[in-house]
Short mmCIF file of C-alpha atoms and ligand atoms in Angstrom, two decimals:
data_model
loop_
_atom_site.label_atom_id
_atom_site.label_comp_id
_atom_site.label_asym_id
_atom_site.label_seq_id
_atom_site.Cartn_x
_atom_site.Cartn_y
_atom_site.Cartn_z
CA MET A 22 -10.64 -67.73 -87.80
CA LYS A 23 -8.58 -67.27 -90.98
CA GLU A 24 -11.33 -68.87 -92.89
CA LEU A 25 -13.85 -66.74 -91.28
CA LEU A 26 -11.93 -63.64 -92.25
CA LEU A 27 -11.53 -64.77 -95.89
CA LEU A 28 -15.27 -65.48 -96.09
CA GLN A 29 -15.98 -62.02 -94.65
CA SER A 30 -13.70 -60.35 -97.22
CA ARG A 31 -15.27 -62.44 -100.06
CA ILE A 32 -18.72 -61.25 -98.95
CA GLN A 33 -17.55 -57.68 -98.91
CA GLU A 34 -16.05 -58.17 -102.51
CA LEU A 35 -19.42 -59.59 -103.62
CA THR A 36 -21.37 -56.77 -102.04
CA ALA A 37 -19.08 -54.21 -103.90
CA GLU A 38 -19.52 -56.07 -107.13
CA ASN A 39 -23.18 -56.22 -106.87
CA GLU A 40 -23.47 -52.45 -105.91
CA GLN A 41 -21.35 -51.71 -109.14
CA LEU A 42 -23.59 -53.99 -111.24
CA LYS A 43 -26.61 -52.49 -109.75
CA GLN A 44 -25.44 -48.96 -110.63
CA ILE A 45 -24.48 -49.94 -114.12
CA LEU A 46 -27.96 -51.48 -114.62
CA ALA A 47 -29.58 -48.58 -113.04
CA MET A 48 -27.72 -46.09 -115.19
CA GLY A 49 -28.59 -48.04 -118.30
CA ASN A 50 -32.38 -47.84 -117.43
CA THR A 51 -32.22 -44.08 -116.52
CA LEU A 52 -30.43 -43.27 -119.72
CA CYS A 53 -33.01 -45.27 -121.73
CA MET A 54 -36.00 -43.71 -120.02
CA GLU A 55 -34.49 -40.33 -120.30
CA ARG A 56 -33.72 -40.78 -123.96
CA ASN A 57 -37.14 -42.34 -124.66
CA MET A 58 -39.55 -40.16 -122.92
CA GLU A 59 -38.01 -36.78 -121.98
CA LYS A 60 -35.79 -35.88 -124.86
CA MET A 61 -36.99 -37.81 -127.85
CA LEU A 62 -40.71 -37.59 -127.76
CA PRO A 63 -41.03 -33.94 -127.58
CA LEU A 64 -38.83 -33.66 -130.67
CA MET A 65 -40.64 -36.44 -132.45
CA MET A 66 -43.82 -34.76 -131.75
CA LYS A 67 -42.81 -31.38 -132.95
CA GLU A 68 -41.67 -32.98 -136.22
CA ILE A 69 -44.91 -34.61 -136.92
CA SER A 70 -46.91 -31.57 -135.74
CA SER A 71 -45.04 -29.42 -138.34
CA LEU A 72 -45.49 -32.12 -141.07
CA LEU A 73 -49.22 -31.96 -140.36
CA ASP A 74 -49.25 -28.26 -140.07
CA ALA A 75 -51.22 -28.41 -136.89
CA ASP A 76 -51.46 -25.76 -134.21
CA ARG A 77 -51.11 -28.08 -131.22
CA SER A 78 -50.08 -31.64 -130.54
CA THR A 79 -50.51 -33.59 -127.43
CA LEU A 80 -49.32 -37.09 -126.39
CA PHE A 81 -51.55 -38.77 -123.86
CA LEU A 82 -50.55 -41.90 -121.97
CA MET A 83 -53.26 -44.07 -120.43
CA ASP A 84 -53.62 -44.78 -116.66
CA TRP A 85 -55.90 -47.72 -116.84
CA GLU A 86 -56.23 -47.93 -112.97
CA ARG A 87 -57.73 -44.42 -112.82
CA ARG A 88 -59.17 -44.66 -116.22
CA GLN A 89 -57.64 -41.30 -117.10
CA LEU A 90 -55.33 -40.11 -119.89
CA TRP A 91 -52.37 -37.92 -118.68
CA THR A 92 -50.42 -35.60 -121.01
CA LYS A 93 -46.91 -36.72 -121.63
CA PHE A 94 -46.16 -33.94 -124.03
CA ALA A 95 -48.41 -31.00 -124.77
CA GLU A 96 -47.26 -28.48 -127.36
CA GLY A 97 -48.61 -24.83 -127.06
CA MET A 98 -49.92 -25.47 -123.47
CA ASP A 99 -48.80 -23.67 -120.32
CA SER A 100 -49.71 -26.63 -118.13
CA ASP A 101 -47.48 -29.63 -118.95
CA ARG A 102 -49.28 -32.07 -116.90
CA ILE A 103 -52.95 -32.36 -117.36
CA HIS A 104 -55.28 -35.29 -117.31
CA ILE A 105 -58.63 -36.08 -118.81
CA GLU A 106 -61.18 -38.72 -117.86
CA LEU A 107 -61.15 -41.73 -120.27
CA LYS A 108 -64.94 -41.46 -120.96
CA MET A 109 -64.76 -37.98 -122.10
CA GLY A 110 -64.03 -36.21 -125.41
CA LEU A 111 -62.56 -37.13 -128.67
CA VAL A 112 -59.33 -38.49 -127.32
CA GLY A 113 -61.48 -40.93 -125.08
CA LEU A 114 -63.51 -41.87 -128.10
CA CYS A 115 -60.15 -42.74 -129.88
CA VAL A 116 -59.03 -44.95 -127.01
CA LEU A 117 -62.27 -46.76 -126.54
CA THR A 118 -62.84 -47.31 -130.34
CA LYS A 119 -59.20 -48.03 -130.91
CA LYS A 120 -59.57 -46.12 -134.19
CA ILE A 121 -58.40 -42.82 -135.73
CA VAL A 122 -60.73 -39.90 -134.98
CA ASN A 123 -60.79 -37.14 -137.57
CA VAL A 124 -63.18 -34.23 -136.87
CA ALA A 125 -63.39 -31.17 -139.26
CA TYR A 126 -65.25 -28.97 -136.71
CA ALA A 127 -64.95 -30.14 -133.07
CA TYR A 128 -68.04 -28.18 -131.84
CA ASN A 129 -70.33 -30.18 -134.25
CA SER A 130 -69.31 -33.45 -132.76
CA PRO A 131 -71.41 -34.87 -130.00
CA TYR A 132 -68.28 -36.48 -128.41
CA PHE A 133 -66.31 -33.17 -128.11
CA ASN A 134 -65.67 -32.00 -124.66
CA ALA A 135 -65.28 -28.18 -124.51
CA GLU A 136 -64.13 -28.04 -120.76
CA ILE A 137 -60.41 -27.44 -121.68
CA ASP A 138 -61.38 -24.79 -124.20
CA GLU A 139 -63.41 -23.06 -121.56
CA GLN A 140 -60.65 -23.33 -119.03
CA THR A 141 -57.88 -22.12 -121.41
CA GLY A 142 -59.65 -19.81 -123.71
CA PHE A 143 -58.36 -21.82 -126.69
CA ARG A 144 -60.82 -22.45 -129.63
CA THR A 145 -60.51 -26.01 -130.99
CA GLU A 146 -61.67 -26.58 -134.49
CA SER A 147 -60.24 -29.47 -136.26
CA VAL A 148 -59.08 -32.54 -134.51
CA LEU A 149 -57.11 -35.65 -135.52
CA CYS A 150 -56.52 -38.37 -132.87
CA ALA A 151 -54.59 -41.76 -133.35
CA PRO A 152 -54.29 -44.52 -131.00
CA ILE A 153 -51.01 -45.87 -129.87
CA PHE A 154 -50.57 -49.62 -129.21
CA ASP A 155 -48.11 -51.60 -127.34
CA GLN A 156 -46.57 -54.95 -128.62
CA LYS A 157 -49.62 -56.86 -127.52
CA GLN A 158 -51.87 -54.38 -129.41
CA GLU A 159 -53.24 -52.98 -126.31
CA ILE A 160 -53.88 -49.09 -126.21
CA ILE A 161 -51.19 -47.41 -124.28
CA GLY A 162 -52.13 -43.70 -125.26
CA THR A 163 -53.19 -41.36 -127.99
CA LEU A 164 -51.85 -38.66 -130.18
CA GLU A 165 -53.95 -35.61 -130.67
CA PHE A 166 -53.48 -32.82 -133.26
CA ILE A 167 -55.52 -29.73 -133.15
CA ASN A 168 -56.29 -27.07 -135.78
CA LYS A 169 -54.74 -27.80 -139.11
CA ARG A 170 -53.64 -24.36 -140.17
CA SER A 171 -54.22 -24.93 -143.85
CA GLY A 172 -57.88 -26.39 -143.67
CA VAL A 173 -58.89 -29.73 -142.23
CA PHE A 174 -56.99 -32.96 -141.60
CA THR A 175 -56.94 -35.26 -144.65
CA ARG A 176 -56.78 -38.95 -145.36
CA GLU A 177 -53.10 -38.53 -146.03
CA ASP A 178 -52.72 -36.88 -142.62
CA GLU A 179 -54.47 -39.91 -141.00
CA GLU A 180 -51.89 -42.26 -142.67
CA LYS A 181 -49.00 -40.03 -141.64
CA VAL A 182 -50.20 -39.95 -138.01
CA THR A 183 -50.87 -43.72 -137.97
CA ARG A 184 -47.31 -44.33 -139.23
CA PHE A 185 -46.04 -42.09 -136.50
CA ALA A 186 -48.07 -43.85 -133.71
CA ASP A 187 -46.79 -47.06 -134.95
CA GLY A 188 -43.29 -45.54 -134.83
CA ILE A 189 -43.68 -44.56 -131.22
CA SER A 190 -44.67 -48.05 -130.36
CA ALA A 191 -41.92 -49.64 -132.35
CA TYR A 192 -39.56 -46.97 -131.00
CA ASN A 193 -40.19 -47.84 -127.32
CA TYR A 194 -40.05 -51.62 -127.89
CA SER A 195 -37.71 -52.21 -130.79
CA GLN A 196 -34.38 -54.00 -129.98
CA ILE A 197 -33.12 -54.20 -133.38
CA PRO A 198 -33.17 -51.51 -136.20
CA ASP A 199 -36.34 -52.43 -138.19
CA MET A 200 -35.04 -52.02 -141.73
CA LYS A 201 -38.37 -52.91 -143.22
CA ARG A 202 -40.21 -50.17 -141.38
CA ILE A 203 -37.29 -47.67 -142.24
CA LYS A 204 -37.57 -48.64 -145.99
CA VAL A 205 -41.41 -47.95 -145.89
CA GLU A 206 -40.82 -44.57 -144.47
CA ILE A 207 -38.25 -43.49 -146.88
CA ARG A 208 -40.28 -44.96 -149.89
CA ALA A 209 -43.51 -43.17 -148.83
CA PHE A 210 -41.33 -39.97 -148.99
CA ARG A 211 -40.09 -40.76 -152.36
CA ASP A 212 -43.55 -41.41 -153.77
CA GLU A 213 -44.88 -38.24 -152.06
CA LEU A 214 -42.20 -36.27 -153.86
CA LYS A 215 -42.73 -38.17 -157.08
CA CYS A 216 -39.02 -39.32 -157.25
CA GLU A 217 -37.63 -42.31 -159.13
CA ARG A 218 -35.47 -43.75 -156.64
CA CYS A 219 -34.24 -43.62 -152.90
CA ALA A 220 -31.43 -45.16 -150.85
CA LEU A 221 -30.12 -45.27 -147.42
CA PHE A 222 -26.41 -45.57 -146.49
CA PHE A 223 -24.95 -46.20 -143.05
CA LEU A 224 -21.55 -44.60 -142.20
CA ASN A 225 -18.61 -46.62 -141.04
CA ARG A 226 -16.20 -43.90 -139.96
CA GLU A 227 -13.46 -46.26 -138.82
CA ASN A 228 -13.20 -47.75 -142.29
CA GLY A 229 -13.79 -44.51 -144.09
CA GLU A 230 -16.69 -46.05 -145.90
CA ILE A 231 -20.40 -45.68 -146.34
CA ARG A 232 -22.39 -48.94 -147.02
CA SER A 233 -25.92 -49.22 -148.58
CA ALA A 234 -28.53 -50.39 -146.17
CA PHE A 235 -30.87 -50.37 -149.20
CA ALA A 236 -31.12 -48.87 -152.68
CA ASP A 237 -34.05 -48.92 -155.01
CA ALA A 238 -33.99 -51.22 -157.98
CA ILE A 239 -30.64 -52.64 -156.98
CA GLU A 240 -31.86 -54.67 -154.01
CA GLY A 241 -29.43 -57.25 -152.80
CA TRP A 242 -26.44 -55.20 -153.98
CA ASP A 243 -24.00 -54.26 -151.43
CA ILE A 244 -22.82 -50.87 -152.50
CA LEU A 245 -19.65 -49.74 -150.62
CA LEU A 246 -18.48 -46.24 -151.26
CA ASN A 247 -15.19 -44.46 -150.15
CA LEU A 248 -16.22 -41.70 -147.79
CA ASN A 249 -14.04 -39.24 -149.78
CA LEU A 250 -15.94 -39.84 -153.09
CA GLY A 251 -19.38 -38.68 -154.02
CA ILE A 252 -22.26 -36.81 -152.61
CA ALA A 253 -23.27 -39.33 -150.08
CA GLY A 254 -19.73 -39.46 -148.57
CA LEU A 255 -19.66 -35.63 -148.58
CA VAL A 256 -22.90 -35.46 -146.77
CA ALA A 257 -21.89 -37.84 -144.25
CA LEU A 258 -18.60 -35.95 -143.66
CA THR A 259 -20.04 -32.47 -143.42
CA ALA A 260 -23.43 -33.31 -141.82
CA GLU A 261 -24.98 -30.88 -144.31
CA GLY A 262 -27.73 -31.71 -146.66
CA ILE A 263 -27.04 -31.19 -150.37
CA ILE A 264 -29.36 -30.48 -153.44
CA ILE A 265 -27.64 -31.35 -156.74
CA PRO A 266 -29.82 -29.93 -159.83
CA ASP A 267 -27.74 -31.61 -162.48
CA ALA A 268 -25.44 -34.47 -161.22
CA TYR A 269 -23.41 -34.97 -164.37
CA GLU A 270 -22.53 -31.18 -164.31
CA ASP A 271 -21.40 -31.40 -160.70
CA SER A 272 -17.72 -32.44 -160.20
CA ARG A 273 -18.59 -33.77 -156.68
CA PHE A 274 -20.90 -36.43 -158.15
CA ASN A 275 -19.32 -39.87 -158.46
CA ARG A 276 -20.78 -41.78 -161.45
CA SER A 277 -19.28 -45.18 -160.62
CA VAL A 278 -22.65 -46.58 -159.21
CA ASP A 279 -24.54 -45.40 -162.26
CA GLU A 280 -21.87 -46.84 -164.46
CA GLN A 281 -22.28 -50.28 -162.75
CA THR A 282 -25.96 -50.29 -162.66
CA GLY A 283 -26.74 -48.51 -166.01
CA TYR A 284 -28.94 -45.95 -164.32
CA ARG A 285 -28.77 -42.29 -165.13
CA THR A 286 -28.93 -39.88 -162.15
CA ARG A 287 -30.26 -36.53 -163.12
CA CYS A 288 -30.98 -34.60 -159.90
CA LEU A 289 -30.26 -35.65 -156.27
CA LEU A 290 -31.25 -34.72 -152.82
CA CYS A 291 -29.21 -36.02 -149.93
CA VAL A 292 -29.39 -35.37 -146.08
CA PRO A 293 -27.64 -36.80 -143.17
CA LEU A 294 -29.06 -39.13 -140.53
CA LYS A 295 -28.00 -37.24 -137.54
CA THR A 296 -28.74 -38.26 -133.82
CA LEU A 297 -29.62 -35.79 -131.15
CA SER A 298 -26.00 -35.85 -129.87
CA GLY A 299 -24.78 -34.96 -133.36
CA GLU A 300 -23.49 -38.43 -134.26
CA ILE A 301 -24.00 -39.13 -137.98
CA LEU A 302 -25.29 -42.58 -138.62
CA GLY A 303 -25.54 -42.31 -142.48
CA VAL A 304 -27.46 -40.41 -145.27
CA ILE A 305 -30.69 -40.72 -147.14
CA GLU A 306 -30.74 -39.96 -150.79
CA VAL A 307 -33.62 -39.46 -153.18
CA MET A 308 -32.94 -39.16 -156.93
CA ASN A 309 -34.66 -38.00 -160.14
CA LYS A 310 -37.69 -35.87 -159.10
CA LYS A 311 -40.08 -36.34 -161.93
CA ASN A 312 -41.37 -32.81 -161.95
CA GLY A 313 -38.29 -30.65 -162.08
CA VAL A 314 -35.56 -30.30 -159.38
CA PHE A 315 -35.41 -30.63 -155.61
CA THR A 316 -36.23 -27.44 -153.66
CA THR A 317 -35.21 -26.19 -150.17
CA ALA A 318 -38.70 -27.18 -149.02
CA ASP A 319 -38.04 -30.81 -150.15
CA MET A 320 -34.84 -30.74 -148.22
CA ASP A 321 -36.62 -29.56 -144.99
CA HIS A 322 -39.22 -32.28 -145.35
CA LEU A 323 -36.47 -34.98 -145.91
CA LYS A 324 -34.67 -33.48 -142.87
CA SER A 325 -37.69 -33.90 -140.76
CA LEU A 326 -38.03 -37.60 -141.84
CA SER A 327 -34.37 -38.03 -141.28
CA SER A 328 -34.29 -36.77 -137.69
CA TYR A 329 -37.34 -38.97 -136.88
CA LEU A 330 -35.63 -42.02 -138.34
CA SER A 331 -32.24 -41.19 -136.65
CA MET A 332 -33.97 -41.16 -133.24
CA PHE A 333 -35.65 -44.48 -134.25
CA LEU A 334 -32.31 -45.96 -135.15
CA GLU A 335 -30.51 -44.57 -132.24
CA ASN A 336 -33.08 -46.02 -129.82
CA ALA A 337 -32.59 -49.35 -131.49
CA ILE A 338 -28.78 -49.16 -131.24
CA LEU A 339 -29.18 -48.13 -127.51
CA PHE A 340 -31.42 -51.19 -126.89
CA ASN A 341 -28.84 -53.30 -128.69
CA GLU A 342 -25.99 -52.00 -126.44
CA GLN A 343 -27.95 -52.43 -123.38
CA THR A 344 -28.76 -56.02 -124.40
CA ARG A 345 -25.13 -56.78 -125.08
CA GLN A 346 -24.05 -54.96 -121.83
CA PHE A 347 -26.63 -57.14 -119.84
CA GLN A 348 -25.32 -60.31 -121.54
CA SER A 349 -21.76 -59.44 -120.81
CA VAL A 350 -22.68 -58.89 -117.10
CA LEU A 351 -24.40 -62.23 -116.98
CA GLU A 352 -21.40 -63.92 -118.63
CA VAL A 353 -19.07 -62.38 -116.01
CA LEU A 354 -21.47 -63.52 -113.18
CA ALA A 355 -21.81 -67.09 -114.56
CA ALA A 356 -17.96 -67.28 -114.98
CA SER A 357 -17.43 -66.12 -111.41
CA ILE A 358 -19.61 -69.07 -110.20
CA ASP A 359 -17.56 -71.38 -112.52
CA ALA A 360 -14.35 -70.11 -111.01
CA LYS A 361 -15.63 -71.13 -107.59
CA ASP A 362 -15.48 -74.86 -108.49
CA SER A 363 -13.78 -76.06 -111.67
CA LEU A 364 -15.57 -79.43 -111.41
CA THR A 365 -18.95 -77.97 -111.80
CA ALA A 366 -17.80 -75.25 -114.34
CA GLY A 367 -20.33 -74.76 -116.99
CA HIS A 368 -23.19 -76.02 -114.71
CA SER A 369 -25.10 -72.74 -114.94
CA SER A 370 -24.90 -72.34 -118.65
CA ARG A 371 -26.05 -76.01 -119.26
CA VAL A 372 -28.97 -75.59 -116.84
CA ALA A 373 -29.82 -72.40 -118.75
CA GLN A 374 -29.57 -74.36 -122.08
CA TYR A 375 -31.91 -77.13 -120.77
CA THR A 376 -34.27 -74.58 -119.22
CA VAL A 377 -34.61 -72.68 -122.50
CA GLY A 378 -34.98 -76.07 -124.32
CA ILE A 379 -37.75 -77.19 -122.02
CA ALA A 380 -39.54 -73.85 -122.27
CA SER A 381 -39.37 -73.77 -126.06
CA GLU A 382 -40.83 -77.30 -126.12
CA LEU A 383 -43.69 -76.15 -124.01
CA GLY A 384 -44.25 -73.18 -126.38
CA PHE A 385 -43.31 -70.29 -123.98
CA ASN A 386 -43.10 -66.91 -125.56
CA GLU A 387 -39.77 -65.19 -126.26
CA ASP A 388 -40.01 -62.88 -123.21
CA ASP A 389 -40.57 -65.70 -120.78
CA ILE A 390 -37.71 -67.62 -122.33
CA ASP A 391 -35.53 -64.74 -121.84
CA THR A 392 -36.45 -64.53 -118.26
CA LEU A 393 -36.00 -68.16 -117.61
CA ASN A 394 -32.51 -67.96 -119.36
CA VAL A 395 -31.31 -65.30 -116.89
CA ALA A 396 -32.74 -67.02 -113.82
CA ALA A 397 -31.32 -70.34 -114.77
CA LEU A 398 -27.93 -68.57 -115.53
CA LEU A 399 -27.93 -67.11 -111.98
CA HIS A 400 -29.69 -69.77 -109.95
CA ASP A 401 -26.65 -70.77 -108.06
CA TYR A 402 -25.06 -67.45 -107.82
CA GLY A 403 -25.33 -67.53 -104.14
CA LYS A 404 -22.89 -70.43 -103.92
CA LEU A 405 -20.16 -67.74 -104.23
CA GLY A 406 -20.82 -67.49 -100.32
CA THR A 407 -20.63 -71.14 -99.67
CA ASP A 408 -17.63 -72.50 -97.92
CA ASP A 409 -15.22 -74.09 -100.49
CA GLN A 410 -14.45 -77.07 -98.26
CA ILE A 411 -17.98 -77.94 -97.81
CA LEU A 412 -18.88 -77.27 -101.50
CA LYS A 413 -16.05 -79.68 -102.53
CA LYS A 414 -16.49 -82.27 -99.91
CA GLN A 415 -16.40 -85.68 -101.24
CA GLY A 416 -18.04 -87.67 -98.48
CA ARG A 417 -21.41 -87.43 -96.86
CA LEU A 418 -22.31 -83.93 -95.55
CA THR A 419 -23.05 -83.47 -91.87
CA PRO A 420 -26.48 -82.03 -90.98
CA GLU A 421 -24.77 -78.50 -90.26
CA GLU A 422 -22.79 -78.63 -93.52
CA TYR A 423 -26.10 -79.51 -95.39
CA GLU A 424 -27.75 -76.51 -93.74
CA HIS A 425 -24.80 -74.36 -94.92
CA ILE A 426 -25.25 -75.77 -98.47
CA LYS A 427 -28.85 -74.81 -98.44
CA GLN A 428 -27.96 -71.31 -97.60
CA HIS A 429 -26.89 -70.79 -101.10
CA VAL A 430 -30.41 -70.38 -102.29
CA VAL A 431 -31.01 -67.67 -99.72
CA ASN A 432 -27.81 -65.81 -100.87
CA THR A 433 -28.96 -66.14 -104.44
CA ARG A 434 -32.31 -64.51 -103.58
CA ASN A 435 -30.67 -61.78 -101.41
CA ILE A 436 -28.04 -60.89 -103.97
CA LEU A 437 -30.55 -60.92 -107.01
CA ASN A 438 -33.04 -58.92 -105.09
CA LYS A 439 -30.46 -56.10 -104.78
CA MET A 440 -29.96 -55.87 -108.62
CA THR A 441 -32.17 -53.65 -110.62
CA PHE A 442 -33.93 -55.78 -113.17
CA SER A 443 -35.90 -54.14 -115.76
CA ARG A 444 -39.42 -55.11 -116.94
CA LYS A 445 -39.52 -58.72 -118.10
CA PHE A 446 -36.65 -59.71 -115.74
CA LYS A 447 -38.46 -58.79 -112.61
CA THR A 448 -39.22 -62.30 -111.48
CA VAL A 449 -35.66 -63.49 -112.03
CA PRO A 450 -34.82 -63.30 -108.16
CA LEU A 451 -37.98 -65.38 -107.36
CA LEU A 452 -37.63 -68.05 -110.04
CA ALA A 453 -33.77 -68.46 -109.38
CA SER A 454 -34.23 -68.92 -105.65
CA MET A 455 -36.85 -71.77 -106.01
CA HIS A 456 -34.80 -74.24 -107.89
CA HIS A 457 -34.59 -76.63 -104.90
CA GLU A 458 -38.28 -76.57 -104.02
CA ARG A 459 -40.06 -79.82 -104.77
CA LEU A 460 -43.74 -80.30 -105.50
CA ASP A 461 -44.41 -82.44 -102.36
CA GLY A 462 -42.82 -79.93 -99.99
CA SER A 463 -39.63 -81.93 -99.48
CA GLY A 464 -37.43 -79.24 -101.10
CA TYR A 465 -35.73 -76.20 -99.65
CA THR A 466 -35.46 -73.48 -98.40
CA GLU A 467 -39.17 -72.64 -98.05
CA GLY A 468 -40.45 -76.24 -98.31
CA LEU A 469 -43.16 -74.95 -100.82
CA THR A 470 -45.64 -77.33 -102.30
CA SER A 471 -46.96 -77.44 -105.87
CA ALA A 472 -49.55 -74.79 -105.46
CA ASP A 473 -46.91 -72.30 -104.42
CA ILE A 474 -44.17 -73.27 -106.97
CA PRO A 475 -44.49 -71.15 -110.15
CA PHE A 476 -44.36 -73.41 -113.32
CA MET A 477 -41.37 -71.53 -114.63
CA ALA A 478 -39.50 -72.35 -111.37
CA ARG A 479 -40.45 -76.10 -111.77
CA ILE A 480 -38.55 -75.87 -115.23
CA ILE A 481 -35.39 -74.67 -113.67
CA ALA A 482 -35.65 -77.38 -110.88
CA VAL A 483 -35.82 -80.18 -113.56
CA ALA A 484 -33.04 -78.70 -115.65
CA ASP A 485 -30.82 -78.36 -112.64
CA VAL A 486 -31.28 -81.86 -111.28
CA PHE A 487 -30.90 -83.36 -114.88
CA GLU A 488 -27.60 -81.48 -115.26
CA SER A 489 -26.21 -82.43 -111.91
CA LEU A 490 -27.09 -86.12 -112.37
CA THR A 491 -25.44 -86.34 -115.93
CA THR A 492 -22.06 -84.53 -115.05
CA ASN A 493 -19.37 -85.02 -112.55
CA ARG A 494 -19.87 -84.17 -108.97
CA HIS A 495 -17.64 -84.39 -105.95
CA TYR A 496 -20.04 -86.88 -104.54
CA HIS A 497 -20.93 -88.92 -107.62
CA ASN A 498 -19.85 -89.97 -111.19
CA PRO A 499 -22.01 -88.94 -114.05
CA LEU A 500 -25.06 -91.06 -114.73
CA SER A 501 -26.10 -92.00 -118.33
CA ILE A 502 -28.95 -90.08 -119.82
CA GLU A 503 -31.18 -93.14 -119.45
CA GLU A 504 -30.36 -93.45 -115.73
CA ALA A 505 -30.97 -89.70 -115.16
CA PHE A 506 -34.41 -89.97 -116.96
CA HIS A 507 -35.18 -92.97 -114.91
CA ILE A 508 -34.57 -91.15 -111.63
CA LEU A 509 -36.60 -88.21 -112.75
CA ASP A 510 -39.47 -90.66 -113.81
CA GLN A 511 -39.44 -92.06 -110.36
CA ASP A 512 -39.89 -88.70 -108.79
CA THR A 513 -42.32 -87.25 -111.42
CA GLY A 514 -45.52 -85.94 -109.81
CA THR A 515 -44.04 -86.01 -106.25
CA LYS A 516 -40.98 -83.90 -106.79
CA TYR A 517 -40.92 -82.85 -110.38
CA ASP A 518 -43.56 -81.68 -112.74
CA GLY A 519 -44.55 -84.39 -115.33
CA ASN A 520 -45.11 -81.93 -118.11
CA VAL A 521 -41.66 -80.45 -117.50
CA VAL A 522 -39.80 -83.82 -117.44
CA CYS A 523 -41.74 -84.92 -120.67
CA ALA A 524 -40.68 -81.62 -122.42
CA LEU A 525 -37.03 -82.19 -121.35
CA LYS A 526 -37.10 -85.76 -122.83
CA SER A 527 -38.49 -84.51 -126.16
CA TYR A 528 -35.89 -81.52 -126.11
CA TYR A 529 -33.07 -83.92 -125.36
CA LYS A 530 -34.22 -86.37 -128.20
CA GLU A 531 -34.70 -83.80 -130.89
CA ILE A 532 -32.05 -81.17 -130.20
CA ILE A 533 -29.08 -82.85 -128.56
CA PRO A 534 -28.34 -85.55 -131.16
CA LYS A 535 -28.53 -82.97 -133.83
CA SER A 536 -26.02 -80.67 -132.04
CA VAL A 537 -23.68 -83.74 -131.52
CA SER A 538 -23.87 -85.03 -135.00
FE1 FE2 B 611 -28.59 -75.01 -106.41
#
């Protein structure tokens, strides 16, 4: 009775833990979605629209099932949610050809669909459309800009909009700040304005410093500046852009970098990298404009680029934070399984290590390896609900006890099904709960046969058995690697997938000796 009460209270604790975890993950997803789509994109669209001097801008997202394009953002339109058929119009042409469409006068194009003009009373003249791709280079939508106020859209506009479309894609999927891309953007601005040099500094407020992320002509140099010295520090502190017409005549200018590099800064434009919430991430500097000094129009232009890059960076930072948060949640969960039984501590992380090793040997892509890693780490999570005495029993289990042990797989599935896994981790509950299934149907709990066991689940099954055989258990001493492989060989084709066993052997041969030596 006492044990039953303890078990009940443990289950209650677990349920509470998982509700909390579910809320954390859901909150993270909501935050990310909100930041991505609802707040960031309209701002980003407005920035590019003003850079292109366009009257209207629209972001369409594809609905491939209905073969329609839906507006996600429509500047200058009353209706914020309209859709058009894929086969129609210049936007449709852009999606189907996967190419930029630039038309000087829409009514002269055979592809132009005047229906929306007729409905709204608007008169479309010039149109520029660019496709947006996902990571796999599949079209996910288009950007459309209408009526350039100062003439027609140019080749430079096409380049700008292509960079922006790439940015949206990178923005949605990037997990780390892509410095290469950020450099390209800032250098394109430098060239456009005919400046000699540009640099990007990141702010470290805690240390009272700003550090160079990159600086022209002194690549590889790590410039560390005191926040209280120089223009970059001042801009980072005040969050206000500054134009310096003559650097050496301005007492705020710090000559130390020039003295170290032998460069002579004449004029300077510096703006902050500021996020939507007002947080200063750093500053962008451009130096020595070849034709005269910097103007307020140059500053506005650089501010536009800066706010776009800030959003890009903030999103990358957010992804990093989420990844770290997810990783730490996983570590806590894995540690809670270890705490249940000290003899098998580390089992989950070793199974994950072998699983990842096998998947890498088999050439799995990064996303699938990430999924497998999480499923392997959590595969025995349901053991938290298993009776301690049965779990640690040294002798042979009774049929009832064995049935109770088997229940851990059902618990794993039920618990993981309650968690909100994003995108690539959606299959984690399914994969984790199949680790005791065997190809010939002799496994549990479903008794699935080869046709119904996903290949990824077969990997976790082999990794799990190999780990269990080669480490201490309450019911056996560890076997040698050779003995473990021998057992796997005996059951290859009947219980275990031959390709998986083979990949485990080559992983073990190649990687483990290296890590030991
Ligand atoms: Fe298990």
